[in-house]
XYZ file of C-alpha atoms in Angstrom:
704
model
C -8.836 -26.294 4.692
C -10.995 -28.095 7.292
C -11.829 -26.108 10.493
C -11.479 -28.060 13.743
C -11.978 -25.542 16.569
C -12.967 -21.851 16.691
C -12.723 -19.596 19.758
C -14.007 -15.970 19.890
C -13.411 -13.308 22.540
C -15.099 -9.853 22.337
C -15.565 -10.252 18.564
C -18.528 -8.288 17.110
C -21.615 -9.383 19.115
C -19.860 -12.269 20.930
C -18.306 -11.848 24.357
C -17.042 -15.436 24.626
C -17.773 -18.281 22.186
C -16.235 -21.650 21.296
C -17.185 -24.002 18.434
C -15.883 -27.566 18.079
C -16.222 -28.877 14.503
C -15.108 -32.428 15.338
C -17.415 -35.019 13.750
C -19.316 -32.417 11.701
C -19.463 -32.927 7.930
C -22.249 -30.530 6.911
C -23.691 -27.871 9.247
C -26.522 -25.343 9.047
C -26.477 -22.184 11.198
C -29.947 -20.707 11.716
C -31.393 -17.947 13.880
C -33.200 -14.601 13.863
C -31.825 -11.460 12.268
C -28.944 -10.057 14.297
C -28.373 -13.283 16.228
C -24.735 -13.429 15.040
C -24.817 -16.076 12.300
C -22.707 -14.172 9.800
C -20.385 -13.021 12.603
C -19.086 -16.599 12.917
C -18.213 -16.660 9.207
C -16.717 -13.168 9.415
C -14.563 -14.445 12.279
C -13.173 -17.144 9.951
C -12.250 -14.640 7.226
C -10.800 -12.177 9.757
C -8.574 -14.715 11.517
C -7.385 -16.240 8.208
C -6.821 -13.059 6.149
C -7.422 -10.111 8.486
C -10.363 -8.903 6.335
C -14.107 -8.747 6.938
C -17.217 -6.706 6.172
C -16.188 -4.018 8.726
C -14.568 -0.819 7.527
C -11.704 -1.073 10.072
C -10.324 -3.656 12.483
C -11.462 -1.509 15.460
C -15.073 -2.185 14.404
C -14.394 -5.888 15.063
C -14.029 -5.166 18.805
C -17.190 -5.672 20.853
C -18.622 -2.398 22.123
C -17.516 -1.637 25.677
C -14.316 -3.705 25.444
C -10.761 -2.897 24.310
C -9.480 -6.125 22.728
C -10.849 -8.750 20.301
C -9.320 -12.206 19.815
C -10.061 -15.072 17.408
C -8.331 -18.485 17.668
C -8.782 -21.005 14.815
C -7.399 -24.529 14.533
C -7.746 -26.235 11.119
C -6.356 -29.097 9.075
C -4.832 -28.723 5.636
C -3.264 -31.523 3.552
C -3.087 -33.840 6.586
C -1.344 -31.242 8.813
C -2.833 -29.289 11.749
C -2.370 -25.509 11.891
C -3.403 -22.807 14.335
C -3.908 -19.055 13.776
C -4.435 -16.502 16.577
C -5.271 -12.916 15.582
C -5.872 -10.173 18.175
C -6.723 -6.492 17.903
C -6.488 -3.820 20.630
C -8.554 -0.643 20.389
C -6.694 2.132 18.517
C -3.588 -0.079 18.267
C -2.094 -2.441 15.728
C -3.101 -6.093 15.327
C -0.999 -9.131 16.239
C -0.872 -12.401 14.292
C 0.453 -15.808 15.368
C 0.807 -18.766 12.995
C 1.554 -22.229 14.399
C 1.843 -25.801 13.106
C 1.055 -28.997 15.021
C 3.899 -31.367 15.943
C 1.684 -34.493 15.876
C 1.555 -34.802 19.688
C -1.091 -32.170 20.464
C 1.380 -29.273 20.818
C 2.170 -26.488 18.346
C 5.359 -24.784 17.254
C 5.450 -21.281 15.865
C 5.674 -20.330 12.193
C 5.258 -16.602 12.886
C 7.531 -14.438 10.734
C 9.158 -11.042 11.356
C 6.093 -9.034 10.279
C 2.337 -9.515 9.858
C 2.619 -9.146 6.064
C 5.204 -11.925 5.733
C 3.252 -14.146 8.151
C 0.071 -13.579 6.080
C 1.935 -14.615 2.934
C 2.934 -17.856 4.679
C -0.736 -18.482 5.604
C -1.851 -17.832 1.997
C 0.812 -20.256 0.800
C -0.615 -22.980 3.062
C -4.267 -22.205 2.151
C -3.473 -21.884 -1.584
C -5.882 -18.931 -1.865
C -6.351 -15.348 -0.739
C -9.396 -13.479 0.606
C -10.810 -12.421 -2.789
C -10.610 -16.000 -4.105
C -12.340 -17.316 -0.985
C -15.320 -14.899 -1.092
C -15.808 -15.618 -4.800
C -15.675 -19.405 -4.560
C -16.214 -21.132 -1.205
C -17.969 -18.306 0.664
C -20.780 -16.076 -0.614
C -20.986 -13.059 1.716
C -24.303 -11.745 2.947
C -25.698 -9.359 0.337
C -22.777 -10.088 -2.040
C -23.861 -13.288 -3.783
C -23.037 -11.695 -7.147
C -19.482 -10.818 -6.093
C -17.987 -12.946 -8.875
C -20.376 -11.918 -11.638
C -19.897 -8.164 -11.105
C -16.123 -8.371 -11.355
C -14.333 -7.354 -14.534
C -13.244 -10.167 -16.884
C -9.596 -9.815 -15.863
C -10.525 -10.105 -12.182
C -12.741 -13.135 -12.841
C -9.845 -14.707 -14.713
C -7.534 -14.162 -11.742
C -10.080 -15.747 -9.373
C -10.446 -18.811 -11.617
C -6.655 -19.095 -11.895
C -6.377 -19.083 -8.087
C -9.151 -21.681 -7.696
C -7.768 -24.058 -10.365
C -4.152 -23.550 -9.362
C -3.192 -22.321 -12.833
C -0.818 -19.762 -11.349
C 1.547 -22.667 -10.735
C 2.043 -22.960 -14.483
C 2.610 -19.209 -14.724
C 5.264 -19.478 -12.031
C 6.946 -22.362 -13.892
C 6.743 -20.342 -17.106
C 8.414 -17.381 -15.401
C 11.138 -19.651 -14.029
C 11.725 -21.193 -17.476
C 11.969 -17.694 -18.973
C 14.503 -16.730 -16.326
C 16.522 -19.898 -17.054
C 16.328 -19.196 -20.785
C 17.494 -15.624 -20.209
C 20.364 -16.824 -18.004
C 21.613 -19.460 -20.487
C 21.220 -17.064 -23.410
C 23.409 -14.542 -21.611
C 25.873 -17.311 -20.738
C 26.105 -18.436 -24.368
C 26.656 -14.853 -25.493
C 29.481 -14.407 -22.969
C 31.110 -17.678 -24.073
C 30.875 -16.636 -27.716
C 32.532 -13.307 -26.949
C 35.297 -15.082 -24.991
C 35.853 -17.462 -27.907
C 36.127 -14.534 -30.325
C 38.704 -12.835 -28.104
C 40.741 -16.093 -27.917
C 40.690 -16.468 -31.724
C 41.821 -12.868 -32.179
C 44.673 -13.428 -29.715
C 45.846 -16.512 -31.617
C 45.759 -14.553 -34.867
C 48.089 -11.902 -33.362
C 50.642 -14.437 -32.036
C 53.305 -13.775 -34.737
C 53.165 -10.016 -34.190
C 53.487 -10.524 -30.414
C 56.590 -12.766 -30.949
C 58.282 -10.075 -33.058
C 57.462 -7.478 -30.413
C 58.982 -9.734 -27.735
C 62.323 -9.991 -29.657
C 62.472 -6.205 -30.077
C 61.762 -5.734 -26.382
C 64.611 -8.178 -25.481
C 67.156 -6.181 -27.473
C 65.989 -2.927 -25.900
C 66.299 -4.546 -22.455
C 69.995 -5.452 -23.040
C 70.785 -1.855 -24.039
C 69.021 -0.531 -20.970
C 70.938 -2.907 -18.658
C 74.289 -1.574 -20.030
C 73.188 2.007 -19.402
C 72.085 1.038 -15.895
C 75.602 -0.336 -15.097
C 77.215 2.940 -16.145
C 74.775 4.964 -14.071
C 75.416 2.731 -11.036
C 79.189 3.443 -11.159
C 78.554 7.200 -11.414
C 76.167 6.989 -8.457
C 78.881 5.415 -6.228
C 81.298 8.302 -6.961
C 78.624 10.894 -6.149
C 77.740 9.059 -2.912
C 81.371 9.228 -1.685
C 81.448 12.996 -2.367
C 78.159 13.514 -0.510
C 79.530 11.611 2.545
C 82.649 13.857 2.684
C 80.488 16.958 2.434
C 78.271 15.724 5.318
C 81.341 15.246 7.617
C 82.528 18.837 6.868
C 79.030 20.165 7.660
C 79.024 18.395 11.067
C 82.494 19.891 11.965
C 81.174 23.371 11.094
C 78.103 22.877 13.364
C 80.350 21.863 16.327
C 82.477 25.040 15.912
C 79.266 27.161 15.873
C 78.076 25.504 19.140
C 81.478 26.248 20.875
C 81.214 29.904 19.812
C 77.669 30.110 21.232
C 78.799 28.674 24.631
C 81.758 31.144 24.859
C 79.319 34.042 24.203
C 77.063 32.853 27.069
C 80.017 32.701 29.570
C 80.991 36.298 28.658
C 77.416 37.529 29.264
C 77.212 35.893 32.721
C 80.580 37.434 33.825
C 79.361 40.883 32.655
C 76.107 40.552 34.679
C 77.993 39.483 37.845
C 80.301 42.561 37.548
C 77.288 44.912 37.325
C 75.646 43.420 40.462
C 78.854 43.785 42.588
C 79.334 47.386 41.439
C 75.732 48.204 42.512
C 76.326 46.697 46.031
C 79.477 48.890 46.526
C 77.428 52.025 45.759
C 74.709 51.062 48.293
C 77.339 50.484 51.075
C 78.894 53.926 50.467
C 75.473 55.588 50.905
C 74.889 53.665 54.179
C 78.275 54.845 55.646
C 77.260 58.470 55.054
C 74.160 57.994 57.413
C 76.150 56.602 60.442
C 75.346 59.510 62.954
C 71.582 59.475 62.301
C 71.446 55.680 62.826
C 73.263 56.004 66.246
C 70.736 58.650 67.507
C 67.828 56.487 66.411
C 69.182 53.492 68.351
C 69.428 55.519 71.576
C 65.792 56.798 71.253
C 64.615 53.262 70.588
C 66.194 51.970 73.855
C 64.452 54.700 75.930
C 61.035 53.958 74.439
C 61.538 50.216 74.952
C 62.109 50.699 78.749
C 58.967 52.918 79.050
C 56.875 50.399 77.137
C 57.978 47.553 79.499
C 56.863 49.571 82.616
C 53.494 50.395 81.055
C 52.956 46.772 79.958
C 53.469 45.535 83.551
C 50.877 48.031 84.942
C 48.504 47.162 82.073
C 48.636 43.436 82.928
C 47.718 44.200 86.596
C 44.931 46.543 85.478
C 43.478 43.889 83.154
C 43.581 41.194 85.878
C 41.755 43.481 88.363
C 39.156 44.428 85.691
C 38.462 40.770 84.919
C 37.954 40.022 88.636
C 35.589 42.995 89.002
C 33.514 41.719 86.042
C 33.339 38.241 87.599
C 32.092 39.690 90.934
C 29.442 41.755 89.061
C 28.230 38.598 87.270
C 28.073 36.583 90.538
C 26.080 39.364 92.237
C 23.650 39.570 89.274
C 23.299 35.766 89.229
C 22.386 35.714 92.925
C 19.685 38.352 92.344
C 18.392 36.406 89.316
C 18.116 33.206 91.373
C 16.076 35.002 94.035
C 13.763 36.522 91.397
C 13.335 33.116 89.754
C 12.382 31.476 93.072
C 9.931 34.292 93.715
C 8.342 33.850 90.243
C 7.911 30.091 90.750
C 6.303 30.518 94.147
C 4.006 33.250 92.841
C 2.910 31.041 89.901
C 2.299 28.162 92.269
C 0.254 30.388 94.563
C -1.899 31.679 91.640
C -2.447 28.122 90.406
C -3.577 26.923 93.821
C -5.953 29.856 94.179
C -7.415 29.148 90.705
C -7.950 25.476 91.583
C -9.690 26.510 94.822
C -11.991 28.853 92.852
C -12.870 26.088 90.322
C -13.571 23.605 93.110
C -15.856 26.083 94.878
C -17.723 26.759 91.596
C -18.304 23.013 91.095
C -19.478 22.563 94.710
C -22.180 25.158 94.059
C -23.635 22.843 91.290
C -23.942 19.827 93.642
C -27.829 19.870 93.918
C -28.206 20.077 90.135
C -25.828 17.142 89.574
C -27.626 14.946 92.169
C -30.968 15.644 90.440
C -29.443 14.705 87.062
C -28.168 11.390 88.528
C -31.714 10.497 89.619
C -33.074 11.282 86.128
C -30.268 9.186 84.573
C -31.241 6.137 86.647
C -34.901 6.479 85.622
C -33.951 6.849 81.894
C -31.811 3.717 82.101
C -34.760 1.683 83.390
C -36.978 2.909 80.515
C -34.246 2.239 77.888
C -33.626 -1.269 79.251
C -37.358 -2.036 78.862
C -37.286 -0.899 75.210
C -34.054 -2.861 74.586
C -35.761 -6.038 75.771
C -38.753 -5.520 73.455
C -36.376 -4.661 70.591
C -34.533 -7.992 71.004
C -37.895 -9.754 70.762
C -39.015 -7.758 67.695
C -35.615 -7.662 65.897
C -35.998 -11.017 64.002
C -39.497 -9.992 62.916
C -38.280 -6.556 61.770
C -35.477 -8.157 59.755
C -37.946 -10.536 58.159
C -40.244 -7.572 57.420
C -37.369 -5.664 55.733
C -36.416 -8.702 53.648
C -40.006 -9.217 52.472
C -40.366 -5.515 51.591
C -37.053 -5.642 49.668
C -38.216 -8.698 47.735
C -41.510 -6.986 46.859
C -39.613 -3.849 45.833
C -37.225 -5.945 43.705
C -40.174 -7.564 41.906
C -41.692 -4.127 41.375
C -38.367 -2.805 40.000
C -37.985 -5.863 37.786
C -41.429 -5.323 36.258
C -40.679 -1.602 35.851
C -37.348 -2.412 34.184
C -39.053 -4.880 31.831
C -41.558 -2.182 30.897
C -38.664 0.254 30.256
C -36.818 -2.277 28.109
C -39.942 -3.154 26.127
C -40.844 0.533 25.667
C -37.291 1.268 24.484
C -37.532 -1.607 22.019
C -40.921 -0.298 20.871
C -39.461 3.204 20.348
C -36.522 1.780 18.426
C -38.811 -0.359 16.266
C -41.081 2.644 15.740
C -38.098 4.722 14.598
C -37.070 1.949 12.231
C -40.631 1.655 10.885
C -40.781 5.410 10.346
C -37.959 5.011 7.825
C -39.945 2.515 5.724
C -41.408 5.091 3.344
C -37.965 6.589 2.719
C -36.426 3.128 2.211
C -39.207 2.101 -0.186
C -38.769 5.281 -2.214
C -35.000 4.800 -2.245
C -35.451 1.140 -3.233
C -37.659 2.157 -6.186
C -35.109 4.752 -7.327
C -32.237 2.277 -7.034
C -34.251 -0.347 -8.953
C -34.873 2.142 -11.756
C -31.160 3.001 -11.929
C -30.216 -0.691 -11.888
C -32.680 -1.462 -14.721
C -31.258 1.384 -16.800
C -27.677 0.213 -16.188
C -28.616 -3.416 -16.905
C -29.989 -2.311 -20.268
C -26.807 -0.362 -20.886
C -24.733 -3.417 -19.971
C -26.649 -5.461 -22.561
C -26.148 -2.657 -25.039
C -22.433 -2.589 -24.138
C -22.203 -6.283 -25.018
C -23.798 -5.529 -28.372
C -21.337 -2.657 -28.867
C -18.513 -5.058 -28.049
C -19.809 -7.598 -30.577
C -20.239 -4.858 -33.164
C -16.693 -3.623 -32.473
C -15.267 -7.113 -32.865
C -17.171 -7.547 -36.144
C -15.910 -4.133 -37.423
C -12.339 -5.011 -36.380
C -12.623 -8.278 -38.339
C -14.044 -6.475 -41.352
C -11.222 -3.878 -41.190
C -8.636 -6.688 -41.013
C -10.147 -8.299 -44.124
C -10.059 -4.977 -45.966
C -6.407 -4.451 -45.054
C -5.580 -8.012 -46.210
C -7.301 -7.279 -49.528
C -5.395 -4.002 -49.775
C -2.067 -5.790 -49.252
C -2.985 -8.348 -51.906
C -3.886 -5.617 -54.399
C -0.634 -3.777 -53.659
C 1.321 -6.956 -54.412
C -0.588 -7.382 -57.695
C 0.093 -3.737 -58.519
C 3.836 -4.180 -57.984
C 3.866 -7.336 -60.099
C 2.009 -5.508 -62.857
C 4.506 -2.607 -62.754
C 7.353 -5.115 -63.123
C 5.680 -6.641 -66.162
C 5.153 -3.231 -67.714
C 8.838 -2.431 -67.232
C 9.767 -5.703 -68.940
C 7.537 -4.848 -71.924
C 9.432 -1.613 -72.305
C 12.697 -3.487 -72.945
C 13.597 -4.658 -76.499
C 14.083 -8.342 -77.229
C 11.538 -9.444 -74.646
C 9.680 -12.682 -75.292
C 5.914 -12.957 -75.116
C 4.869 -13.795 -71.580
C 2.046 -16.006 -73.035
C 3.509 -18.028 -75.932
C 7.252 -17.543 -75.317
C 7.824 -16.427 -78.914
C 9.300 -13.126 -80.213
C 7.284 -10.045 -79.191
C 6.542 -7.692 -82.127
C 5.536 -4.044 -81.789
C 1.812 -4.570 -82.400
C 1.643 -7.315 -79.857
C 3.610 -5.122 -77.422
C 1.099 -2.294 -77.798
C -1.819 -4.637 -77.142
C -0.200 -6.059 -74.018
C 0.764 -2.612 -72.769
C -2.792 -1.355 -73.239
C -4.242 -4.330 -71.336
C -1.772 -3.922 -68.475
C -2.478 -0.196 -68.175
C -6.162 -1.034 -68.073
C -5.477 -3.579 -65.295
C -3.343 -1.011 -63.438
C -6.188 1.518 -63.566
C -8.645 -1.059 -62.211
C -6.224 -1.930 -59.376
C -5.808 1.733 -58.488
C -9.596 2.200 -58.426
C -9.965 -0.846 -56.180
C -7.180 0.474 -53.858
C -8.895 3.865 -53.602
C -12.203 2.151 -52.781
C -10.507 -0.018 -50.140
C -8.838 3.056 -48.631
C -12.224 4.732 -48.261
C -13.738 1.571 -46.778
C -10.807 1.196 -44.318
C -11.128 4.846 -43.248
C -14.867 4.381 -42.715
C -14.244 1.181 -40.745
C -11.597 2.912 -38.590
C -13.968 5.794 -37.886
C -16.742 3.368 -36.974
C -14.378 1.430 -34.659
C -13.316 4.675 -32.983
C -16.936 5.674 -32.442
C -17.749 2.228 -31.027
C -14.671 2.319 -28.787
C -15.606 5.761 -27.457
C -19.183 4.603 -26.865
C -17.849 1.486 -25.106
C -15.670 3.614 -22.805
C -18.607 5.891 -21.930
C -20.758 2.842 -21.142
C -17.920 1.383 -19.037
C -17.733 4.603 -16.980
C -21.481 4.538 -16.422
C -21.464 0.831 -15.528
C -18.807 1.385 -12.827
C -21.680 2.443 -10.532
C -23.622 -0.802 -11.131
C -21.858 -2.971 -8.464
C -22.449 -0.290 -5.830
C -26.086 0.045 -6.828
C -26.570 -3.730 -6.783
C -25.086 -3.884 -3.307
C -27.284 -0.977 -2.194
C -30.312 -2.726 -3.735
C -29.595 -5.933 -1.797
C -29.111 -3.961 1.423
C -32.379 -2.065 0.961
C -34.215 -5.312 0.203
C -32.796 -6.835 3.375
C -33.712 -3.738 5.428
C -37.303 -3.768 4.142
C -37.578 -7.465 4.983
C -36.277 -6.735 8.481
C -38.863 -3.947 8.857
C -41.647 -6.420 7.982
C -40.501 -8.636 10.838
C -40.139 -5.596 13.128
C -43.807 -4.650 12.593
C -44.963 -7.947 14.149
C -42.484 -7.602 16.997
C -43.736 -4.063 17.684
C -47.342 -5.240 18.177
C -46.236 -8.104 20.445
C -44.103 -5.769 22.597
C -46.955 -3.236 22.987
C -49.224 -6.012 24.274
C -46.604 -7.094 26.820
C -46.130 -3.486 28.031
C -49.876 -3.068 28.626
C -50.031 -6.362 30.554
C -47.108 -5.412 32.821
C -48.524 -1.916 33.534
C -51.872 -3.472 34.471
C -50.076 -5.760 36.964
C -48.262 -2.817 38.533
C -51.410 -0.662 38.818
C -53.317 -3.471 40.597
C -50.269 -4.681 42.542
C -50.934 -8.088 40.972
C -47.553 -9.641 41.864
C -45.794 -11.160 44.872
C -48.991 -12.562 46.483
C -47.141 -15.066 48.649
C -44.722 -12.398 49.874
C -47.568 -10.037 50.703
C -49.242 -12.743 52.840
C -46.008 -13.380 54.725
C -45.540 -9.622 55.271
C -49.040 -9.237 56.761
C -48.348 -12.106 59.235
C -45.041 -10.553 60.321
C -46.629 -7.114 60.820
C -49.295 -8.678 63.088
C -46.615 -10.310 65.266
C -44.717 -7.001 65.553
C -47.925 -5.257 66.620
C -48.454 -7.809 69.435
C -44.928 -7.149 70.794
C -45.864 -3.411 70.992
C -42.401 -2.185 70.053
C -42.093 1.284 68.585
C -38.771 2.415 67.140
C -39.631 6.097 67.637
C -40.358 5.663 71.359
C -37.162 3.610 71.673
C -35.195 6.356 69.982
C -36.722 8.954 72.318
C -35.763 6.812 75.330
C -32.187 6.527 74.077
C -32.144 10.291 73.471
C -33.362 10.904 77.038
C -30.643 8.577 78.361
C -27.986 10.428 76.373
C -29.330 13.774 77.621
C -28.660 12.860 81.293
C -25.479 10.853 80.734
C -23.338 13.911 81.513
C -24.324 13.597 85.200
C -21.976 10.618 85.683
C -18.851 12.508 84.647
C -19.959 15.611 86.590
C -20.559 13.517 89.732
C -17.028 12.164 89.557
C -15.701 15.726 89.066
C -17.772 16.892 92.098
C -16.196 14.254 94.303
C -12.707 15.223 93.138
C -13.514 18.927 93.833
C -14.486 18.141 97.418
C -11.228 16.291 98.053
C -9.170 18.958 96.267
C -10.771 21.842 98.229
C -9.685 20.332 101.554
C -6.131 19.784 100.318
C -5.832 23.335 98.950
C -6.646 24.848 102.332
C -3.532 23.059 103.617
C -1.162 23.855 100.629
C -1.783 27.575 100.098
C -0.424 29.143 103.453
C 3.218 27.802 103.174
C 3.490 29.032 99.579
C 2.199 32.520 100.514
C 4.769 32.721 103.358
C 7.656 31.804 100.990
C 6.573 34.563 98.557
C 6.631 37.216 101.313
C 10.138 36.101 102.460
C 11.654 36.314 98.966
C 10.150 39.765 98.362
C 11.767 41.085 101.549
C 15.169 39.632 100.521
C 15.038 41.330 97.145
C 14.077 44.689 98.705
C 16.845 44.450 101.377
C 20.621 43.676 101.159
C 21.886 40.416 99.648
C 25.366 39.224 98.565
C 27.199 41.382 101.195
C 30.656 39.540 100.857
C 30.625 40.046 97.097
C 29.895 43.771 97.478
C 32.881 44.174 99.892
C 35.341 42.433 97.512
C 34.082 44.537 94.609
C 34.752 47.821 96.466
C 38.348 46.775 97.431
C 39.236 45.851 93.852
C 37.945 49.165 92.552
C 40.299 51.061 94.959
C 43.299 49.006 93.699
C 42.518 49.930 90.078
C 42.505 53.639 90.932
C 45.915 53.281 92.708
C 47.650 51.888 89.611
C 47.165 55.085 87.592
C 47.270 53.129 84.273
C 46.174 54.816 81.039
C 45.704 52.593 77.969
C 46.197 55.566 75.555
C 49.704 56.371 76.985
C-alpha cells in the first residue's frame, strides 16, 4: 500500500489538513511534543481500519466540532483506491470505499454494511490492524507490541505478514473437496450394493409377478359379475326415485288446498264482523239525527262571529299602525333635538378652548423669541462641530488603536500566565510521577525475573515430559518382554517340548533349570516394572507441579504488558516535564517584560504622537460637546412654541367663526323643545279616536 493523498477535517488536533505524497520516497515528520505528528499516522490507521489509540471514535472528533472526516487515496498492486471515513458526534460512522477507473475518477466498492466493506478493504490491503501495528507501524509507546504478545498471537501476525494463511485456506479447501468426494464415493458404493441386491432377487420377483397375474385374472372375473349386479340395482333405484317425486307432488297439492280453505274461512269471519257493526249503527239512528241539527245551528253562529272577528282584527291592526306612526314622529323630533343640543354643547366647548388658548398668547410669543435665539446658538455650534468632526473621528480611531494594543498585551499576559499555571500544575505532579515510575520499574523488574523463571520452568517441564515418555517406552518394552517370558514358561509346562536352545529333546532336569531361570527373569522384570511405575508417578507429579507453577506465573505475567505500557507512558511524561520546566522559565520572563511595558505605557509611541497633534487641533477649534449638547437641549426646550403658535392662530380664527355658528343652533333647540311640549301629529290622533269608536260598536268577544 502506497499513500498518495491524505485529507483531514476536524480530526484530533487538526481543523483542516492536506498532505500530498507524490514524489516522496522516504519522509521524516518532526516537531515539538503535541504538535500532531502521531495524529497523522493515527489518521492513516483510523481511515484504513477504523481503529486508533483513542478509546472511542467520538474522541477522534476535534473539540468544539461535531464531525470528523479523513480521506485517503493510495495505490496497491498498480491500482488506485480511495477510502473516506466520517464520524458524527454521538452517532455512527460512515465508510466509503472506491476504486480508480484509470481516468482520474472513482467508482464505488462500498458494500451493504461497514463490516462487509471493511472486509473488502482488508482483502485489498492483505493485512488487518493488528498485523499493521506489529510490522509496518510501531505506535508511540508501544514499540514492544509484538514481543509482549503470546506465542500464538505472534504466530498469527507472522502468518499474516508472510501470507501463509493462503496455504491454510487452500488446505481447508482441499479438506472440503476430500470430504465431498469421500461422501460421494460412499453414496455410489451404497447405490451399487442396492443394485446388486436387486439383481440377486430377480428370480423371486419374476415368480411373484406370475402369481400376481393369475390373481388379477380372477379379480377381473369377479369385477364383471359385480358390474352386472350393479346395473340391476341402478334400475331399481331409478324407479324408486320416480315414485318418491310423485309422492312429493301429491303432498304439495294437499298443502295448497289447505291454504285455500284457510283464506275462505278468514274472509267469512271478516264479513260476519261487518254485519254486526252495521246492526249496532242502525240502533243509534235518532241520536245521530239530533246531533246533526245541533251541529248546523252552531255552524251558523260561528260564521257570524268569524265575520265580526275579521273586522275587529282589521281595526286593531290599523290602530296599532297609527300608534307606531305617532311614536315615530315623536322619536324623530327627540332625535333632532338631541343632535342640535350636542352640536350646541360642542360649539360652546370649542369656544371655551379657544378662549383658554388666547389667554396664553403673551407666553407663546415670548417662547418664540427664545426659540429664535436658541437656533442661532445651535447653528454656531453645528458649524464648529462640522469643522471638528474629522479630528474627533481621527481621535477616536487613535484611542481605539491604543486600546487594542493595550488589550492585546493584556491578552498575551493572560495567555502566558495561563500557560505558566498549567505548566506549574504539570510540574507539581513530577514527584508523584517519579514515585509511580519507581514503583512500576520495581514491579516490571520482578515480573521480568518471573518471566525468565517461567522460561526455565517451561524448559524443565519439557525435559520432565521427555523423561516421562522415555520411562513409559521402557515400561512398554518390559511389558512385552514379560508377556514373551510368560509364553515361554507356558511352553515349558507342556510335554514333548523341544529345547529352545539346542532343538533337542527336553528332559525333566533341563526343564527344571530352564523354569528356574525364567522365573528368576520374571522376578527381575517385575521389579524393574515396579521401579518404573514409581519413577513415572514421580515424573507425573513433578510435571503437575511444574504445570501449576507455570499457570501461576502466567497469571502474574498477564499484568506485564500493562505495566510496560504504563512505564513507557510515565517515562514520556517525565521527559515532557523536563521540557516544560524550561518553557515555564521562558514564559515567566515574557510575562514580566509585558507587565513592565504596560506599567510604563511603553507601546504605541507613534500613535500617541498623532493623538497629541489631533488634540491640539481640536483645542484650537474651541468646540465643546457638552456646550453643544446644552444648546441642543435649550433648542428642544423651546421647540414647543412653534406648534403652540400655530394653534393660537387657529384659535383666533375659530373664535370668530363660533360667534356666528352658535345663535342659529340655540334657536333650533328652543323650537324643537316647544314642539315636543305642545301638540304634534294632530291628523293621526283624530284617525285613532275614530277607529277606537268603531271597535266598541262591533261588540265582538273573542271568548264567545
